[in-house]
mmCIF file of C-alpha atoms in Angstrom:
data_model
loop_
_atom_site.group_PDB
_atom_site.id
_atom_site.type_symbol
_atom_site.label_atom_id
_atom_site.label_comp_id
_atom_site.label_asym_id
_atom_site.label_seq_id
_atom_site.Cartn_x
_atom_site.Cartn_y
_atom_site.Cartn_z
ATOM 1 C CA UNK A 1 44.084 -94.499 47.422
ATOM 2 C CA UNK A 2 44.878 -91.208 45.669
ATOM 3 C CA UNK A 3 42.999 -90.513 42.460
ATOM 4 C CA UNK A 4 44.808 -90.047 39.147
ATOM 5 C CA UNK A 5 44.555 -86.801 37.198
ATOM 6 C CA UNK A 6 41.952 -88.191 34.803
ATOM 7 C CA UNK A 7 39.741 -89.250 37.697
ATOM 8 C CA UNK A 8 40.042 -85.824 39.352
ATOM 9 C CA UNK A 9 38.986 -84.089 36.165
ATOM 10 C CA UNK A 10 36.051 -86.502 35.813
ATOM 11 C CA UNK A 11 34.925 -85.667 39.363
ATOM 12 C CA UNK A 12 35.090 -81.981 38.586
ATOM 13 C CA UNK A 13 33.123 -82.379 35.362
ATOM 14 C CA UNK A 14 30.458 -84.413 37.142
ATOM 15 C CA UNK A 15 30.009 -81.636 39.691
ATOM 16 C CA UNK A 16 29.810 -78.991 36.994
ATOM 17 C CA UNK A 17 27.234 -80.987 35.038
ATOM 18 C CA UNK A 18 24.912 -81.348 38.014
ATOM 19 C CA UNK A 19 24.968 -85.137 37.983
ATOM 20 C CA UNK A 20 22.602 -86.435 40.692
ATOM 21 C CA UNK A 21 25.196 -89.041 41.684
ATOM 22 C CA UNK A 22 27.882 -86.462 42.413
ATOM 23 C CA UNK A 23 26.912 -85.174 45.850
ATOM 24 C CA UNK A 24 30.533 -84.355 46.562
ATOM 25 C CA UNK A 25 32.994 -83.479 43.846
ATOM 26 C CA UNK A 26 34.943 -80.463 42.791
ATOM 27 C CA UNK A 27 37.870 -78.857 41.025
ATOM 28 C CA UNK A 28 41.256 -80.610 41.070
ATOM 29 C CA UNK A 29 42.946 -77.195 41.209
ATOM 30 C CA UNK A 30 41.957 -73.841 42.705
ATOM 31 C CA UNK A 31 43.610 -70.430 42.481
ATOM 32 C CA UNK A 32 42.906 -67.747 45.100
ATOM 33 C CA UNK A 33 43.213 -64.058 44.380
ATOM 34 C CA UNK A 34 42.729 -61.502 47.124
ATOM 35 C CA UNK A 35 44.210 -59.185 49.717
ATOM 36 C CA UNK A 36 46.472 -59.840 52.669
ATOM 37 C CA UNK A 37 43.658 -61.080 54.916
ATOM 38 C CA UNK A 38 43.020 -64.011 52.574
ATOM 39 C CA UNK A 39 46.639 -65.130 52.594
ATOM 40 C CA UNK A 40 47.029 -68.421 54.525
ATOM 41 C CA UNK A 41 43.233 -68.892 54.656
ATOM 42 C CA UNK A 42 43.319 -71.240 51.680
ATOM 43 C CA UNK A 43 46.244 -73.343 52.871
ATOM 44 C CA UNK A 44 44.153 -75.867 54.838
ATOM 45 C CA UNK A 45 41.618 -76.608 52.104
ATOM 46 C CA UNK A 46 43.704 -79.504 50.665
ATOM 47 C CA UNK A 47 43.687 -81.256 54.047
ATOM 48 C CA UNK A 48 39.903 -81.024 54.307
ATOM 49 C CA UNK A 49 39.441 -82.296 50.748
ATOM 50 C CA UNK A 50 41.851 -85.160 51.409
ATOM 51 C CA UNK A 51 39.923 -86.141 54.538
ATOM 52 C CA UNK A 52 36.555 -85.959 52.799
ATOM 53 C CA UNK A 53 37.261 -87.065 49.218
ATOM 54 C CA UNK A 54 40.571 -88.907 49.302
ATOM 55 C CA UNK A 55 42.589 -86.648 46.991
ATOM 56 C CA UNK A 56 44.639 -83.496 47.431
ATOM 57 C CA UNK A 57 43.811 -80.593 45.108
ATOM 58 C CA UNK A 58 46.447 -78.226 43.786
ATOM 59 C CA UNK A 59 46.099 -74.868 45.546
ATOM 60 C CA UNK A 60 47.881 -71.643 44.654
ATOM 61 C CA UNK A 61 47.205 -67.944 44.972
ATOM 62 C CA UNK A 62 48.368 -64.356 44.915
ATOM 63 C CA UNK A 63 47.714 -61.884 47.696
ATOM 64 C CA UNK A 64 48.614 -58.255 48.333
ATOM 65 C CA UNK A 65 47.750 -56.152 51.338
ATOM 66 C CA UNK A 66 44.823 -53.899 50.538
ATOM 67 C CA UNK A 67 44.557 -55.021 46.911
ATOM 68 C CA UNK A 68 41.280 -54.620 45.036
ATOM 69 C CA UNK A 69 40.184 -56.833 42.149
ATOM 70 C CA UNK A 70 40.761 -53.899 39.776
ATOM 71 C CA UNK A 71 44.309 -53.520 41.116
ATOM 72 C CA UNK A 72 44.989 -57.226 40.563
ATOM 73 C CA UNK A 73 43.685 -56.920 37.001
ATOM 74 C CA UNK A 74 46.006 -53.964 36.325
ATOM 75 C CA UNK A 75 49.028 -55.697 37.811
ATOM 76 C CA UNK A 76 48.494 -59.176 36.357
ATOM 77 C CA UNK A 77 51.676 -59.349 34.208
ATOM 78 C CA UNK A 78 53.741 -59.038 37.392
ATOM 79 C CA UNK A 79 51.988 -61.636 39.553
ATOM 80 C CA UNK A 80 53.993 -64.755 38.799
ATOM 81 C CA UNK A 81 54.731 -67.245 36.053
ATOM 82 C CA UNK A 82 51.363 -68.798 36.836
ATOM 83 C CA UNK A 83 49.538 -65.967 35.045
ATOM 84 C CA UNK A 84 50.046 -65.083 31.402
ATOM 85 C CA UNK A 85 49.926 -61.497 30.093
ATOM 86 C CA UNK A 86 49.141 -62.872 26.638
ATOM 87 C CA UNK A 87 46.118 -64.795 27.834
ATOM 88 C CA UNK A 88 45.474 -62.208 30.570
ATOM 89 C CA UNK A 89 44.045 -64.861 32.869
ATOM 90 C CA UNK A 90 44.872 -68.317 34.211
ATOM 91 C CA UNK A 91 48.008 -69.145 32.223
ATOM 92 C CA UNK A 92 47.676 -72.291 30.156
ATOM 93 C CA UNK A 93 44.209 -72.718 31.670
ATOM 94 C CA UNK A 94 45.753 -74.872 34.385
ATOM 95 C CA UNK A 95 43.343 -73.923 37.180
ATOM 96 C CA UNK A 96 39.835 -75.319 37.097
ATOM 97 C CA UNK A 97 38.443 -72.822 39.613
ATOM 98 C CA UNK A 98 39.446 -69.310 40.688
ATOM 99 C CA UNK A 99 38.245 -67.690 43.926
ATOM 100 C CA UNK A 100 38.124 -63.886 43.893
ATOM 101 C CA UNK A 101 38.145 -61.751 47.047
ATOM 102 C CA UNK A 102 37.568 -58.004 46.948
ATOM 103 C CA UNK A 103 39.414 -55.717 49.352
ATOM 104 C CA UNK A 104 37.673 -56.224 52.671
ATOM 105 C CA UNK A 105 35.788 -52.934 53.046
ATOM 106 C CA UNK A 106 35.417 -52.029 49.363
ATOM 107 C CA UNK A 107 33.534 -55.312 49.055
ATOM 108 C CA UNK A 108 30.839 -53.931 51.373
ATOM 109 C CA UNK A 109 30.248 -50.637 49.599
ATOM 110 C CA UNK A 110 27.331 -50.042 47.219
ATOM 111 C CA UNK A 111 28.170 -50.503 43.533
ATOM 112 C CA UNK A 112 27.749 -46.780 42.866
ATOM 113 C CA UNK A 113 29.968 -45.677 45.777
ATOM 114 C CA UNK A 114 32.661 -43.158 44.740
ATOM 115 C CA UNK A 115 34.923 -44.112 47.661
ATOM 116 C CA UNK A 116 38.394 -45.069 46.442
ATOM 117 C CA UNK A 117 40.917 -47.318 48.133
ATOM 118 C CA UNK A 118 44.240 -46.066 49.469
ATOM 119 C CA UNK A 119 46.103 -47.816 46.629
ATOM 120 C CA UNK A 120 44.917 -45.043 44.332
ATOM 121 C CA UNK A 121 41.939 -42.856 43.428
ATOM 122 C CA UNK A 122 41.226 -45.094 40.447
ATOM 123 C CA UNK A 123 40.468 -48.126 42.649
ATOM 124 C CA UNK A 124 36.766 -47.714 43.315
ATOM 125 C CA UNK A 125 33.944 -50.207 43.420
ATOM 126 C CA UNK A 126 33.052 -49.274 39.823
ATOM 127 C CA UNK A 127 36.631 -50.016 38.751
ATOM 128 C CA UNK A 128 36.341 -53.539 40.150
ATOM 129 C CA UNK A 129 33.004 -54.051 38.393
ATOM 130 C CA UNK A 130 34.623 -53.040 35.116
ATOM 131 C CA UNK A 131 37.541 -55.388 35.800
ATOM 132 C CA UNK A 132 35.095 -58.259 36.217
ATOM 133 C CA UNK A 133 33.599 -57.465 32.796
ATOM 134 C CA UNK A 134 36.759 -56.745 30.827
ATOM 135 C CA UNK A 135 39.313 -59.015 32.494
ATOM 136 C CA UNK A 136 37.983 -61.820 34.656
ATOM 137 C CA UNK A 137 34.921 -62.831 32.619
ATOM 138 C CA UNK A 138 36.738 -63.033 29.249
ATOM 139 C CA UNK A 139 39.588 -64.986 30.822
ATOM 140 C CA UNK A 140 37.198 -67.429 32.449
ATOM 141 C CA UNK A 141 35.393 -67.931 29.158
ATOM 142 C CA UNK A 142 38.658 -68.643 27.362
ATOM 143 C CA UNK A 143 39.613 -71.338 29.848
ATOM 144 C CA UNK A 144 36.205 -72.629 30.883
ATOM 145 C CA UNK A 145 37.139 -71.677 34.444
ATOM 146 C CA UNK A 146 34.635 -71.756 37.273
ATOM 147 C CA UNK A 147 34.700 -68.502 39.246
ATOM 148 C CA UNK A 148 33.679 -67.955 42.848
ATOM 149 C CA UNK A 149 33.378 -64.646 44.703
ATOM 150 C CA UNK A 150 34.365 -64.850 48.352
ATOM 151 C CA UNK A 151 32.222 -62.956 50.849
ATOM 152 C CA UNK A 152 34.818 -61.874 53.398
ATOM 153 C CA UNK A 153 34.258 -61.956 57.139
ATOM 154 C CA UNK A 154 33.349 -58.718 58.897
ATOM 155 C CA UNK A 155 36.281 -56.820 60.347
ATOM 156 C CA UNK A 156 36.137 -55.311 63.802
ATOM 157 C CA UNK A 157 38.245 -52.843 65.683
ATOM 158 C CA UNK A 158 40.667 -54.168 68.285
ATOM 159 C CA UNK A 159 37.980 -54.106 70.957
ATOM 160 C CA UNK A 160 35.362 -55.759 68.807
ATOM 161 C CA UNK A 161 33.241 -52.626 68.964
ATOM 162 C CA UNK A 162 30.974 -50.876 66.454
ATOM 163 C CA UNK A 163 30.206 -48.601 64.702
ATOM 164 C CA UNK A 164 33.182 -49.363 62.476
ATOM 165 C CA UNK A 165 34.481 -46.444 60.416
ATOM 166 C CA UNK A 166 36.690 -47.153 57.429
ATOM 167 C CA UNK A 167 37.189 -44.076 55.281
ATOM 168 C CA UNK A 168 35.470 -40.907 54.091
ATOM 169 C CA UNK A 169 32.824 -41.236 56.771
ATOM 170 C CA UNK A 170 31.663 -44.705 55.726
ATOM 171 C CA UNK A 171 30.465 -46.613 58.777
ATOM 172 C CA UNK A 172 28.568 -49.777 59.638
ATOM 173 C CA UNK A 173 26.529 -49.710 62.843
ATOM 174 C CA UNK A 174 27.103 -53.319 63.871
ATOM 175 C CA UNK A 175 28.522 -56.690 62.889
ATOM 176 C CA UNK A 176 25.301 -57.850 61.204
ATOM 177 C CA UNK A 177 25.092 -54.721 59.040
ATOM 178 C CA UNK A 178 28.656 -55.115 57.779
ATOM 179 C CA UNK A 179 28.127 -58.837 57.139
ATOM 180 C CA UNK A 180 24.937 -58.104 55.191
ATOM 181 C CA UNK A 181 26.724 -55.457 53.118
ATOM 182 C CA UNK A 182 29.544 -57.877 52.287
ATOM 183 C CA UNK A 183 27.011 -60.480 51.128
ATOM 184 C CA UNK A 184 25.162 -57.971 48.926
ATOM 185 C CA UNK A 185 28.498 -56.871 47.471
ATOM 186 C CA UNK A 186 29.653 -60.411 46.716
ATOM 187 C CA UNK A 187 26.314 -61.294 45.115
ATOM 188 C CA UNK A 188 26.532 -58.190 42.934
ATOM 189 C CA UNK A 189 29.968 -59.246 41.658
ATOM 190 C CA UNK A 190 28.734 -62.777 40.965
ATOM 191 C CA UNK A 191 25.738 -61.389 39.083
ATOM 192 C CA UNK A 192 27.992 -59.239 36.894
ATOM 193 C CA UNK A 193 29.969 -62.361 35.975
ATOM 194 C CA UNK A 194 26.788 -64.358 35.357
ATOM 195 C CA UNK A 195 25.459 -61.571 33.119
ATOM 196 C CA UNK A 196 28.718 -61.765 31.169
ATOM 197 C CA UNK A 197 28.083 -65.451 30.520
ATOM 198 C CA UNK A 198 30.363 -66.917 33.198
ATOM 199 C CA UNK A 199 29.180 -69.381 35.821
ATOM 200 C CA UNK A 200 29.992 -67.805 39.179
ATOM 201 C CA UNK A 201 28.929 -68.536 42.736
ATOM 202 C CA UNK A 202 29.340 -66.836 46.101
ATOM 203 C CA UNK A 203 31.384 -68.453 48.863
ATOM 204 C CA UNK A 204 29.489 -67.134 51.925
ATOM 205 C CA UNK A 205 32.333 -67.166 54.428
ATOM 206 C CA UNK A 206 30.958 -64.069 56.131
ATOM 207 C CA UNK A 207 27.656 -65.878 56.652
ATOM 208 C CA UNK A 208 29.483 -68.746 58.352
ATOM 209 C CA UNK A 209 31.100 -66.231 60.713
ATOM 210 C CA UNK A 210 27.698 -64.747 61.405
ATOM 211 C CA UNK A 211 26.279 -68.191 62.187
ATOM 212 C CA UNK A 212 28.968 -68.709 64.838
ATOM 213 C CA UNK A 213 28.462 -65.145 66.107
ATOM 214 C CA UNK A 214 24.755 -65.786 66.639
ATOM 215 C CA UNK A 215 25.181 -69.272 68.117
ATOM 216 C CA UNK A 216 28.069 -68.768 70.541
ATOM 217 C CA UNK A 217 29.696 -65.333 71.104
ATOM 218 C CA UNK A 218 32.570 -66.838 73.103
ATOM 219 C CA UNK A 219 33.467 -69.241 70.300
ATOM 220 C CA UNK A 220 33.054 -66.456 67.762
ATOM 221 C CA UNK A 221 35.614 -64.280 69.578
ATOM 222 C CA UNK A 222 38.179 -67.067 69.160
ATOM 223 C CA UNK A 223 37.817 -67.063 65.357
ATOM 224 C CA UNK A 224 40.010 -63.951 65.187
ATOM 225 C CA UNK A 225 43.480 -63.015 66.307
ATOM 226 C CA UNK A 226 43.853 -60.152 68.755
ATOM 227 C CA UNK A 227 43.484 -57.501 66.054
ATOM 228 C CA UNK A 228 39.916 -58.745 65.345
ATOM 229 C CA UNK A 229 40.722 -58.812 61.632
ATOM 230 C CA UNK A 230 43.091 -61.677 60.833
ATOM 231 C CA UNK A 231 42.019 -65.225 61.568
ATOM 232 C CA UNK A 232 43.185 -67.473 64.371
ATOM 233 C CA UNK A 233 43.219 -71.299 64.267
ATOM 234 C CA UNK A 234 39.440 -71.612 64.722
ATOM 235 C CA UNK A 235 38.832 -69.041 62.004
ATOM 236 C CA UNK A 236 41.120 -70.913 59.635
ATOM 237 C CA UNK A 237 39.256 -74.128 60.341
ATOM 238 C CA UNK A 238 35.873 -72.484 59.724
ATOM 239 C CA UNK A 239 37.189 -70.967 56.481
ATOM 240 C CA UNK A 240 38.508 -74.309 55.228
ATOM 241 C CA UNK A 241 35.197 -76.032 55.949
ATOM 242 C CA UNK A 242 33.228 -73.234 54.262
ATOM 243 C CA UNK A 243 35.428 -73.353 51.163
ATOM 244 C CA UNK A 244 34.970 -77.123 51.036
ATOM 245 C CA UNK A 245 31.200 -76.858 51.303
ATOM 246 C CA UNK A 246 31.052 -74.180 48.599
ATOM 247 C CA UNK A 247 33.530 -75.622 46.103
ATOM 248 C CA UNK A 248 33.189 -79.387 46.590
ATOM 249 C CA UNK A 249 29.820 -80.166 48.115
ATOM 250 C CA UNK A 250 26.861 -79.921 45.744
ATOM 251 C CA UNK A 251 24.202 -80.324 48.429
ATOM 252 C CA UNK A 252 24.016 -81.018 52.179
ATOM 253 C CA UNK A 253 25.297 -84.523 52.801
ATOM 254 C CA UNK A 254 26.246 -86.732 55.730
ATOM 255 C CA UNK A 255 29.953 -85.896 55.879
ATOM 256 C CA UNK A 256 30.725 -86.406 59.526
ATOM 257 C CA UNK A 257 33.809 -84.844 61.102
ATOM 258 C CA UNK A 258 35.528 -87.572 63.099
ATOM 259 C CA UNK A 259 38.678 -87.790 65.155
ATOM 260 C CA UNK A 260 41.701 -88.262 62.933
ATOM 261 C CA UNK A 261 40.592 -85.677 60.387
ATOM 262 C CA UNK A 262 42.676 -82.535 60.219
ATOM 263 C CA UNK A 263 41.970 -79.767 62.674
ATOM 264 C CA UNK A 264 44.245 -77.268 64.452
ATOM 265 C CA UNK A 265 45.437 -78.312 67.895
ATOM 266 C CA UNK A 266 43.455 -75.475 69.408
ATOM 267 C CA UNK A 267 40.167 -76.910 68.092
ATOM 268 C CA UNK A 268 38.472 -79.735 69.994
ATOM 269 C CA UNK A 269 36.536 -82.424 68.144
ATOM 270 C CA UNK A 270 33.119 -81.118 69.322
ATOM 271 C CA UNK A 271 34.132 -77.614 68.243
ATOM 272 C CA UNK A 272 35.274 -78.942 64.861
ATOM 273 C CA UNK A 273 31.951 -80.727 64.364
ATOM 274 C CA UNK A 274 29.981 -77.620 65.282
ATOM 275 C CA UNK A 275 32.046 -75.316 63.045
ATOM 276 C CA UNK A 276 31.856 -77.703 60.076
ATOM 277 C CA UNK A 277 28.101 -77.943 60.543
ATOM 278 C CA UNK A 278 27.649 -74.173 60.627
ATOM 279 C CA UNK A 279 29.906 -73.770 57.574
ATOM 280 C CA UNK A 280 27.836 -76.274 55.624
ATOM 281 C CA UNK A 281 24.519 -74.732 56.550
ATOM 282 C CA UNK A 282 25.797 -71.236 55.681
ATOM 283 C CA UNK A 283 26.561 -72.498 52.169
ATOM 284 C CA UNK A 284 23.608 -74.783 51.527
ATOM 285 C CA UNK A 285 20.808 -73.666 53.818
ATOM 286 C CA UNK A 286 21.449 -70.211 55.157
ATOM 287 C CA UNK A 287 20.935 -71.330 58.754
ATOM 288 C CA UNK A 288 20.854 -74.516 60.781
ATOM 289 C CA UNK A 289 17.146 -73.998 61.401
ATOM 290 C CA UNK A 290 16.372 -74.217 57.674
ATOM 291 C CA UNK A 291 17.770 -77.667 56.964
ATOM 292 C CA UNK A 292 19.308 -79.083 60.152
ATOM 293 C CA UNK A 293 22.952 -79.816 60.799
ATOM 294 C CA UNK A 294 22.275 -83.552 60.556
ATOM 295 C CA UNK A 295 22.369 -83.061 56.785
ATOM 296 C CA UNK A 296 25.705 -81.307 56.915
ATOM 297 C CA UNK A 297 27.900 -83.589 58.924
ATOM 298 C CA UNK A 298 26.918 -83.651 62.584
ATOM 299 C CA UNK A 299 27.267 -87.131 64.042
ATOM 300 C CA UNK A 300 23.991 -86.914 65.940
ATOM 301 C CA UNK A 301 20.762 -88.280 64.505
ATOM 302 C CA UNK A 302 17.499 -86.516 63.854
ATOM 303 C CA UNK A 303 18.889 -83.249 62.487
ATOM 304 C CA UNK A 304 19.053 -80.016 64.381
ATOM 305 C CA UNK A 305 22.117 -78.080 65.373
ATOM 306 C CA UNK A 306 24.635 -79.757 67.690
ATOM 307 C CA UNK A 307 25.287 -77.967 70.956
ATOM 308 C CA UNK A 308 28.269 -75.642 70.747
ATOM 309 C CA UNK A 309 30.696 -76.749 73.445
ATOM 310 C CA UNK A 310 32.106 -74.498 76.100
ATOM 311 C CA UNK A 311 35.883 -74.284 76.311
ATOM 312 C CA UNK A 312 37.270 -76.782 78.788
ATOM 313 C CA UNK A 313 40.942 -77.180 77.837
ATOM 314 C CA UNK A 314 43.828 -74.748 77.663
ATOM 315 C CA UNK A 315 44.839 -73.328 74.280
ATOM 316 C CA UNK A 316 47.998 -74.928 72.992
ATOM 317 C CA UNK A 317 50.433 -73.544 70.445
ATOM 318 C CA UNK A 318 51.443 -75.254 67.194
#
């Protein structure tokens, strides 16, 4: 039975208060702000929440190819009616949580890096840090909004090869190095918000990708589309499960993925169980070895990571 609005808000407040009885609860509404890679990634979160918690959250967002968080802050009056130039953030305080994603490579640069994005020489890492202080943190305080910083997944070139060069000679030698840099960058942004008096967390989506990369390279390759940047059906499923674990799940819990729950047609049930497990452990434990996938939703008993299945059926199209 769907929950009423008052019940949804109560669930969210319980999660925010750290109630020991609220293992799984979260915001009734979430706004996503990021670049073009994030667009469509959030669209499956309501289905996962409905399967797990029995209600459908309100999801909205604004995305622009190549946009940095500083660019979004500068352009906010032109986003949509959702955002108010008078309040400068979260019009009418209607969104309980806002997820912020930095431009995919700028998010991996050191805070002091002078490298600017192609949108303009003013869009540096330092500009985004200042936007967090002067724009996002004050707006979140005004509305009591929970903020989350999304660690993006590591981009690759079309052949999946490294080193990956982005601009002005900046390179990352391998997938792990870029993933690590994205995590450090996301944590730095979250710390800036925390220092400004705003509760902020990191959504470690890049760590979930790394968990699949380390566990099963063949499955990992199927997370992406052919350009090795945008996500395919498996990548969208992993992203939805990671967002759920970060925004709605307070601690590892026995939330088993069963047949009948949403998953793309291209994802088998064993694959869905394995991806959901790795997403949960990336958020709550860091790795399956640290807490065991039995705590995060694998149907098997006794903990430990479930075997990642080999592909045995043809890929179908939606």
